[in-house]
PDB file of C-alpha atoms in Angstrom:
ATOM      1  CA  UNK A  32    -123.725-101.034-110.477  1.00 30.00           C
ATOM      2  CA  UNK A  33    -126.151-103.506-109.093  1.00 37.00           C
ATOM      3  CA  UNK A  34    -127.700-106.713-109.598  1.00 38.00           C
ATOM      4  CA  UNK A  35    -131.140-108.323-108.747  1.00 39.00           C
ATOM      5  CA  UNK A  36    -131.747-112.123-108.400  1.00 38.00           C
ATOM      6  CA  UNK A  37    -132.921-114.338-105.533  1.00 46.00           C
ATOM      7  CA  UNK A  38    -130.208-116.631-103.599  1.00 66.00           C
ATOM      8  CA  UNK A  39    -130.586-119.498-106.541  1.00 55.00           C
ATOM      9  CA  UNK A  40    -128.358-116.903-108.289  1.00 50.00           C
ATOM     10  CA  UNK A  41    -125.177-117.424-109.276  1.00 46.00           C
ATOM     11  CA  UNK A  42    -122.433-116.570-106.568  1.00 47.00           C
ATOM     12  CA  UNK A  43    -121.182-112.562-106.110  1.00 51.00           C
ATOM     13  CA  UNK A  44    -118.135-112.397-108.235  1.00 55.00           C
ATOM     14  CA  UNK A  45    -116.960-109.052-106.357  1.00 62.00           C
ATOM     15  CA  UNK A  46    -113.920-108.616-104.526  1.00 73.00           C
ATOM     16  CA  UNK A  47    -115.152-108.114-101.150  1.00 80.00           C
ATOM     17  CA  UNK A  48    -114.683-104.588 -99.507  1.00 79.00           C
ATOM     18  CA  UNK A  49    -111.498-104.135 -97.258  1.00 82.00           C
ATOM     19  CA  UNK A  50    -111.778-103.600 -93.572  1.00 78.00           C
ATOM     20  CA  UNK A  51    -110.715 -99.994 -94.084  1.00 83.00           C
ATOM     21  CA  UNK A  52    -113.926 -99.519 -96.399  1.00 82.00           C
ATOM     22  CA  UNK A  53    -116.216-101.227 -94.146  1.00 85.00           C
ATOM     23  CA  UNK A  54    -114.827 -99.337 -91.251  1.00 83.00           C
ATOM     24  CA  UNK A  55    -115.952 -95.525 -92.638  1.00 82.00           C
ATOM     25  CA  UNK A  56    -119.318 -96.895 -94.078  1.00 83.00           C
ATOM     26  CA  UNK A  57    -120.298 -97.952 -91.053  1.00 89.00           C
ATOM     27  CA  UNK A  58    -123.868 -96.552 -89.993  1.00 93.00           C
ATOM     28  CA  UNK A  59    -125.484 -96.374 -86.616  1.00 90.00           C
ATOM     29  CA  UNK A  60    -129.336 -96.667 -86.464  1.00 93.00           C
ATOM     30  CA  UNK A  61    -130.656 -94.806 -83.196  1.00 92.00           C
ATOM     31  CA  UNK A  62    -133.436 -96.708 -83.212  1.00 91.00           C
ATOM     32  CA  UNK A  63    -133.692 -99.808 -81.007  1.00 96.00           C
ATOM     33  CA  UNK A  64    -131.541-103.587 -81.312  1.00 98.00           C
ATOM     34  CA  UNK A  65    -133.842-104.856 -83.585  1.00 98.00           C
ATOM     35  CA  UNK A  66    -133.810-107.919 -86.308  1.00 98.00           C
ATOM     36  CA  UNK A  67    -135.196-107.698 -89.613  1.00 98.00           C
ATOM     37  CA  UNK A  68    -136.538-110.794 -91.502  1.00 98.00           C
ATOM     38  CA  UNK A  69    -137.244-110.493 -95.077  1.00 97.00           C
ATOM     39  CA  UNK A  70    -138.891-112.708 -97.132  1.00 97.00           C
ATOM     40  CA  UNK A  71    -139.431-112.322-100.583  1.00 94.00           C
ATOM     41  CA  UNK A  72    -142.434-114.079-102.077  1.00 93.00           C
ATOM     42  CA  UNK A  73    -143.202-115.216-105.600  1.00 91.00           C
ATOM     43  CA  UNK A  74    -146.959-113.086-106.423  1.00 91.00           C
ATOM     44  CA  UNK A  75    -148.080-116.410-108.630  1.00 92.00           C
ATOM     45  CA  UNK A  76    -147.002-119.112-106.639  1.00 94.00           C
ATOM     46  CA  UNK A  77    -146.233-117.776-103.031  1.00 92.00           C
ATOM     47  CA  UNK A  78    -143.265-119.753-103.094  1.00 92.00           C
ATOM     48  CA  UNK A  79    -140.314-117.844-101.441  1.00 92.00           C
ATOM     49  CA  UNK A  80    -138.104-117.120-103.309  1.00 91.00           C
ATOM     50  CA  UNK A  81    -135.146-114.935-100.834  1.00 93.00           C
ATOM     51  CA  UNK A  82    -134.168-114.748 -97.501  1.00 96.00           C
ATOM     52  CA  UNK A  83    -132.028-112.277 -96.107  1.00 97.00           C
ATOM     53  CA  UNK A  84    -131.365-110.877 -92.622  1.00 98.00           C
ATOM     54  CA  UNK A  85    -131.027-106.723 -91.163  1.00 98.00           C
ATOM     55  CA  UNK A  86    -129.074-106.398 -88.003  1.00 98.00           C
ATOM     56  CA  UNK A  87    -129.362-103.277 -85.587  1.00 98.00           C
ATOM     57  CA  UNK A  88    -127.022-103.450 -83.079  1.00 96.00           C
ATOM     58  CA  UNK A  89    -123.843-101.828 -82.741  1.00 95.00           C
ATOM     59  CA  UNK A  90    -124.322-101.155 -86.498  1.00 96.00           C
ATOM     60  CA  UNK A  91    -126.468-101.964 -88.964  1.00 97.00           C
ATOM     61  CA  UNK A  92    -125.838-104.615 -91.793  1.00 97.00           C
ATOM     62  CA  UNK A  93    -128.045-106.615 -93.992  1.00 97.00           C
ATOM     63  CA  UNK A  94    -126.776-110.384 -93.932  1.00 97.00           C
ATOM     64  CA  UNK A  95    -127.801-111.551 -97.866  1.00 95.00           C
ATOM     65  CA  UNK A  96    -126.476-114.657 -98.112  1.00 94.00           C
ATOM     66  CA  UNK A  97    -126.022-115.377-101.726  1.00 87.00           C
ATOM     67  CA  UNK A  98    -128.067-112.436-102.365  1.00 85.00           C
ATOM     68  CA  UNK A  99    -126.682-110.095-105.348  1.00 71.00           C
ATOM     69  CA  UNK A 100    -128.446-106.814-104.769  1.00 72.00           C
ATOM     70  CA  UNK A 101    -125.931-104.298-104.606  1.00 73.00           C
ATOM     71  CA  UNK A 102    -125.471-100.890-104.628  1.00 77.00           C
ATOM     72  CA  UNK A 103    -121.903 -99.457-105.734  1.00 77.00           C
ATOM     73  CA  UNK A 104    -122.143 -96.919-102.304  1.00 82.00           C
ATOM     74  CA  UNK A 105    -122.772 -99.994-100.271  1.00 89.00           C
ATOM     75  CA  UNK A 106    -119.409-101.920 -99.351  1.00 91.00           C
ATOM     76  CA  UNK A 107    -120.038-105.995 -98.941  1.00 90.00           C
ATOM     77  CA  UNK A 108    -117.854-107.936 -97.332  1.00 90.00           C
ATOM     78  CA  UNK A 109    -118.842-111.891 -96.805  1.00 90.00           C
ATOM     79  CA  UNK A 110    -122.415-111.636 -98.172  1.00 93.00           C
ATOM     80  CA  UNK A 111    -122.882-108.451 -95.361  1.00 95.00           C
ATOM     81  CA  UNK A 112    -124.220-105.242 -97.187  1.00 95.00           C
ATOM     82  CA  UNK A 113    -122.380-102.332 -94.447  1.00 95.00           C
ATOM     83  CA  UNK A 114    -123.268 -98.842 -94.200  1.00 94.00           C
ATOM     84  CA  UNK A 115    -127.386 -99.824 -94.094  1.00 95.00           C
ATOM     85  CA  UNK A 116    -128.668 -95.920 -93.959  1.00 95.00           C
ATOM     86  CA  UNK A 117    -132.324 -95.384 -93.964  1.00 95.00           C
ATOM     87  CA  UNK A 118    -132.128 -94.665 -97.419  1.00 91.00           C
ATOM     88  CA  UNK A 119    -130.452 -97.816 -98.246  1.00 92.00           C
ATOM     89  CA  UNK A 120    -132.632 -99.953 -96.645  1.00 94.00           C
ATOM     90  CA  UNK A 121    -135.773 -98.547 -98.104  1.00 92.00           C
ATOM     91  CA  UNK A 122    -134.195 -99.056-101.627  1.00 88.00           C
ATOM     92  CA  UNK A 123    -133.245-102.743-100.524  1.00 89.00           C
ATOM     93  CA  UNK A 124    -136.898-103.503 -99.878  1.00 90.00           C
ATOM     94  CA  UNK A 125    -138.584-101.967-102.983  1.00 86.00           C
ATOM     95  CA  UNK A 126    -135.731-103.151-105.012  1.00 84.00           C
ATOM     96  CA  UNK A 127    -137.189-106.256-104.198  1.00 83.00           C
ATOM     97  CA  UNK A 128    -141.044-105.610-104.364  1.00 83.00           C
ATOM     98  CA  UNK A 129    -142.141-105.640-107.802  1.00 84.00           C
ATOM     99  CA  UNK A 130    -144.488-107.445-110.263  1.00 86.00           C
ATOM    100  CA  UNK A 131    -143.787-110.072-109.897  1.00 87.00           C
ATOM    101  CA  UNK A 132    -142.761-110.744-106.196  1.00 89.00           C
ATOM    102  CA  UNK A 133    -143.433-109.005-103.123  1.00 92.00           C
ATOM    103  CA  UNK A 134    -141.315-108.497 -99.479  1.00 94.00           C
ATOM    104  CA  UNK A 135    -142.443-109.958 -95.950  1.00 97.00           C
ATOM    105  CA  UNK A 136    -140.735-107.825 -93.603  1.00 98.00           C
ATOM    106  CA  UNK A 137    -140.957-108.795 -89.816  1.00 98.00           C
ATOM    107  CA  UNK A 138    -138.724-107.315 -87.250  1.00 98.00           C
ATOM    108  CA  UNK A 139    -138.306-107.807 -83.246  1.00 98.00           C
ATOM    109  CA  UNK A 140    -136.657-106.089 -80.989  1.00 98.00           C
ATOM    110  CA  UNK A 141    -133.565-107.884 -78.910  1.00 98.00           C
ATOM    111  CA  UNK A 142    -132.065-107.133 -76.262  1.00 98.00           C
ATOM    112  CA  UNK A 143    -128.250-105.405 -77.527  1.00 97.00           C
ATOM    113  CA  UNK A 144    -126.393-108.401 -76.313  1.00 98.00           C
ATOM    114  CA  UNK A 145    -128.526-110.959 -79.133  1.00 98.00           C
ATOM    115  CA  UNK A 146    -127.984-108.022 -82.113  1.00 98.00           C
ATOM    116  CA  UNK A 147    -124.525-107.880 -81.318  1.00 98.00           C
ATOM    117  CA  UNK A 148    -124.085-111.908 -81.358  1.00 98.00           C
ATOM    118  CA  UNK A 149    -126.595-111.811 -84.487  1.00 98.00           C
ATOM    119  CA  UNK A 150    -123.746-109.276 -86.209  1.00 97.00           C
ATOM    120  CA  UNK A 151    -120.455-111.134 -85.137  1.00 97.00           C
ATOM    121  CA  UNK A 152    -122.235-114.372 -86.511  1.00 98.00           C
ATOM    122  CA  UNK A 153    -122.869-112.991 -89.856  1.00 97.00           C
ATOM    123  CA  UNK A 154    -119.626-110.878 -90.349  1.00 95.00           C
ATOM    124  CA  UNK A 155    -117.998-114.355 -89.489  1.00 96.00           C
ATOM    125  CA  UNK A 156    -120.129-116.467 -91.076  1.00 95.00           C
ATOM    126  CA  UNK A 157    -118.292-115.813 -95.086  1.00 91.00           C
ATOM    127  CA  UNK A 158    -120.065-116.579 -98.546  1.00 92.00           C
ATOM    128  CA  UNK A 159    -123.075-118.294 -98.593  1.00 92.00           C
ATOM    129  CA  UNK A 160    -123.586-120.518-101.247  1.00 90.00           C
ATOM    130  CA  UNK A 161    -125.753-120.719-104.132  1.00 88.00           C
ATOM    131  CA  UNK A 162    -129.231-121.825-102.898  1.00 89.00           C
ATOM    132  CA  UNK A 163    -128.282-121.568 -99.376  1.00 94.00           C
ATOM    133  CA  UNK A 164    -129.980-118.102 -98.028  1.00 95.00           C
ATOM    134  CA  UNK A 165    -132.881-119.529 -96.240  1.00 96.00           C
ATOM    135  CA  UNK A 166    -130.503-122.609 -94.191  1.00 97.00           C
ATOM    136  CA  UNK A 167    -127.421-119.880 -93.349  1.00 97.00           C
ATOM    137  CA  UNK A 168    -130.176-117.689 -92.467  1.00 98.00           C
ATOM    138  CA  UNK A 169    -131.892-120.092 -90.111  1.00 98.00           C
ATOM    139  CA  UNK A 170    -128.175-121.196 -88.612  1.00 97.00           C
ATOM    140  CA  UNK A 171    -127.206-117.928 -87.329  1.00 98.00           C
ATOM    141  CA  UNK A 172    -130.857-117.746 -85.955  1.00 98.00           C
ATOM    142  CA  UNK A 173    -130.692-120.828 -84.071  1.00 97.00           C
ATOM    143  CA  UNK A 174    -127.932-119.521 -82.333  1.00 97.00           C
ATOM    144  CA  UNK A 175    -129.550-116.839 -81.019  1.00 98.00           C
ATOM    145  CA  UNK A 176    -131.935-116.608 -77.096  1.00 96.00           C
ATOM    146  CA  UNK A 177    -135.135-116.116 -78.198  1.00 95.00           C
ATOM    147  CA  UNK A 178    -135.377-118.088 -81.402  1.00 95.00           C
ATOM    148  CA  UNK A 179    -136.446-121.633 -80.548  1.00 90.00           C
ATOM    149  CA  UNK A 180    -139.204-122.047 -82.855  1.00 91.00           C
ATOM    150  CA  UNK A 181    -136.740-121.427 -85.920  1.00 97.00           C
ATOM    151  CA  UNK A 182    -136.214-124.679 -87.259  1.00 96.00           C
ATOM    152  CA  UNK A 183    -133.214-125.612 -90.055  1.00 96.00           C
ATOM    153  CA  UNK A 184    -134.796-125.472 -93.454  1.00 95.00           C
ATOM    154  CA  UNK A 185    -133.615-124.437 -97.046  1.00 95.00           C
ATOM    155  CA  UNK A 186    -137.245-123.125 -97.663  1.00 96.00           C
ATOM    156  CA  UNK A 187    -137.586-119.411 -97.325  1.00 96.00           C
ATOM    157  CA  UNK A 188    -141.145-119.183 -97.135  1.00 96.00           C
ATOM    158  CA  UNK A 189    -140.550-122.081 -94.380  1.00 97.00           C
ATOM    159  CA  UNK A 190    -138.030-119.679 -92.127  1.00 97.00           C
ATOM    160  CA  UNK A 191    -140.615-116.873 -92.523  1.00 97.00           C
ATOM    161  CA  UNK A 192    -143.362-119.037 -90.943  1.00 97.00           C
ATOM    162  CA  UNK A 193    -141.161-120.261 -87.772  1.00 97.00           C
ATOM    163  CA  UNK A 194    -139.943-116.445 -87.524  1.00 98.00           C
ATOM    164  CA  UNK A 195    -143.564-115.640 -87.160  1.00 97.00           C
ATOM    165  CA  UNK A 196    -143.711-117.389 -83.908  1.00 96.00           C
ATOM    166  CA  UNK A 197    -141.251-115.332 -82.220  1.00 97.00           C
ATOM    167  CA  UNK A 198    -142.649-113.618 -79.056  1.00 96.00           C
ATOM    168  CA  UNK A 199    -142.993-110.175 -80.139  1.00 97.00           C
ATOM    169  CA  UNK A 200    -142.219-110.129 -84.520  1.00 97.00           C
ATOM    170  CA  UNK A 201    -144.162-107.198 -86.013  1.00 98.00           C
ATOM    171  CA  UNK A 202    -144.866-108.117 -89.941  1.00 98.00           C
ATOM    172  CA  UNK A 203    -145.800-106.020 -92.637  1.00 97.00           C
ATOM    173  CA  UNK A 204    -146.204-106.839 -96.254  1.00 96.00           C
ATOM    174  CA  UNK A 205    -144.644-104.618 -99.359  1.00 94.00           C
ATOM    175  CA  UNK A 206    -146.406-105.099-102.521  1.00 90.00           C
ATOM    176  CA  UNK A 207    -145.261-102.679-105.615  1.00 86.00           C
ATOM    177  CA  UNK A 208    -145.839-102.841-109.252  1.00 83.00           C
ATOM    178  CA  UNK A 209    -142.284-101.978-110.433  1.00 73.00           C
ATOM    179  CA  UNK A 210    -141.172-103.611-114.084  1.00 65.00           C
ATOM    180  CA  UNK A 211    -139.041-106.955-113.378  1.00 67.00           C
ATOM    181  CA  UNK A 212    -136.529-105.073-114.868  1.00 63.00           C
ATOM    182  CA  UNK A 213    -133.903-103.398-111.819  1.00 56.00           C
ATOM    183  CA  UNK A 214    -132.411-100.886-113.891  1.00 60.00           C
ATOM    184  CA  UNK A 215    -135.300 -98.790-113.310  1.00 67.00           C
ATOM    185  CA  UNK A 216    -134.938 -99.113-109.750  1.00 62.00           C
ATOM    186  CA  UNK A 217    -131.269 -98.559-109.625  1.00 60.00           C
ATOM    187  CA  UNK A 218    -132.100 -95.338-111.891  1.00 65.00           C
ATOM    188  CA  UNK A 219    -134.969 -93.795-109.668  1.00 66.00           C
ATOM    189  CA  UNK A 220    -132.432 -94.493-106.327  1.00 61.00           C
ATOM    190  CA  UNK A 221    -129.491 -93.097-108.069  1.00 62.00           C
ATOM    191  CA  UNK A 222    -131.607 -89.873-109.362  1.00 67.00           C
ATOM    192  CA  UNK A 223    -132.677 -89.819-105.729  1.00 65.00           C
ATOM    193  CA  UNK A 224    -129.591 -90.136-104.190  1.00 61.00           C
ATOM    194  CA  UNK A 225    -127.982 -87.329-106.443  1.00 63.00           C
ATOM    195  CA  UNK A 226    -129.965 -84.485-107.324  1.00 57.00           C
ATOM    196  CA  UNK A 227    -129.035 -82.372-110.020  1.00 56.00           C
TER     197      UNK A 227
END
């Protein structure tokens, strides 16, 4: 089914998807070459607490190093979530915005050539480690035209600030009251997902 915890987590124990998998969940956004920061923020402390990546370019992914939300539907390979539908990407955010934390989202546009590279870097990039979400995060970034003022740091909330600075990032901020517990949210998406 799925799991929630932040990158401190223990390490996705999941085979990962095969390439033939991947290949037919593939999805397509028609909107622009865009990359998607998030940032997920502890409500008491504002410590961050998660960093993950969305890529729009020839497809679009969500990079989640040593992330472990996961949907059944959605294939990972690496620590890349494939087949990122509008639907699924909603349900990533607000399975992430709850009582207890909330989600910094801030996205740029790029031109195709820098989504593409931003893709090819994750899908080659493998596993991330425990702990490691915000510094993996951060390295792909750094290779990247465009994102000088992203420095190397293991801090998420850190990564979110020097993201800020790139010409262009549009942030927005998704608070929810959801229980801590993700079954509920896995339930309501599921229920959505399959009417009956």
């Amino acid at each position: 089914m799925l799991a929630l915890v932040g990158c401190a987590a223990a390490t996705d124990t999941r085979p990962d998807a095969s390439l033939e998998v991947i290949s037919s969940a593939s999805y397509r956004h028609d909107g622009p070459s865009t990359l998607t920061l998030y940032t997920m923020i502890n409500n008491r402390s504002g410590a961050g607490a998660h960093t993950s990546l969305m890529i729009n370019g020839s497809q679009r992914v969500i990079f989640d190093p040593a992330g472990t939300v996961r949907l059944s539907e959605v294939p990972e390979r690496g620590d890349v979530l494939y087949g990122i539908t509008p639907a699924v990407a909603d349900f990533y955010e607000r399975a992430h915005a709850r009582e207890t934390f909330h989600v910094v989202i801030q996205e740029v546009q790029v031109p195709p050539a820098v989504a593409e590279q931003a893709l090819q870097l994750a899908m080659s990039n493998g596993p991330v480690a425990s702990a490691q979400c915000a510094v993996s995060t951060a390295a792909i970034l750094r290779q990247l035209p465009g994102f000088r003022s992203v420095g190397s740091t293991w801090f998420p909330r850190r990564l979110m600030e020097d993201f800020a600075q790139v010409p262009g990032v549009q942030t927005r901020k998704l608070f929810e009251n959801d229980d801590d517990d993700k079954a509920v949210a896995i339930a309501q998406f599921r229920r959505q997902a399959n009417p009956q």
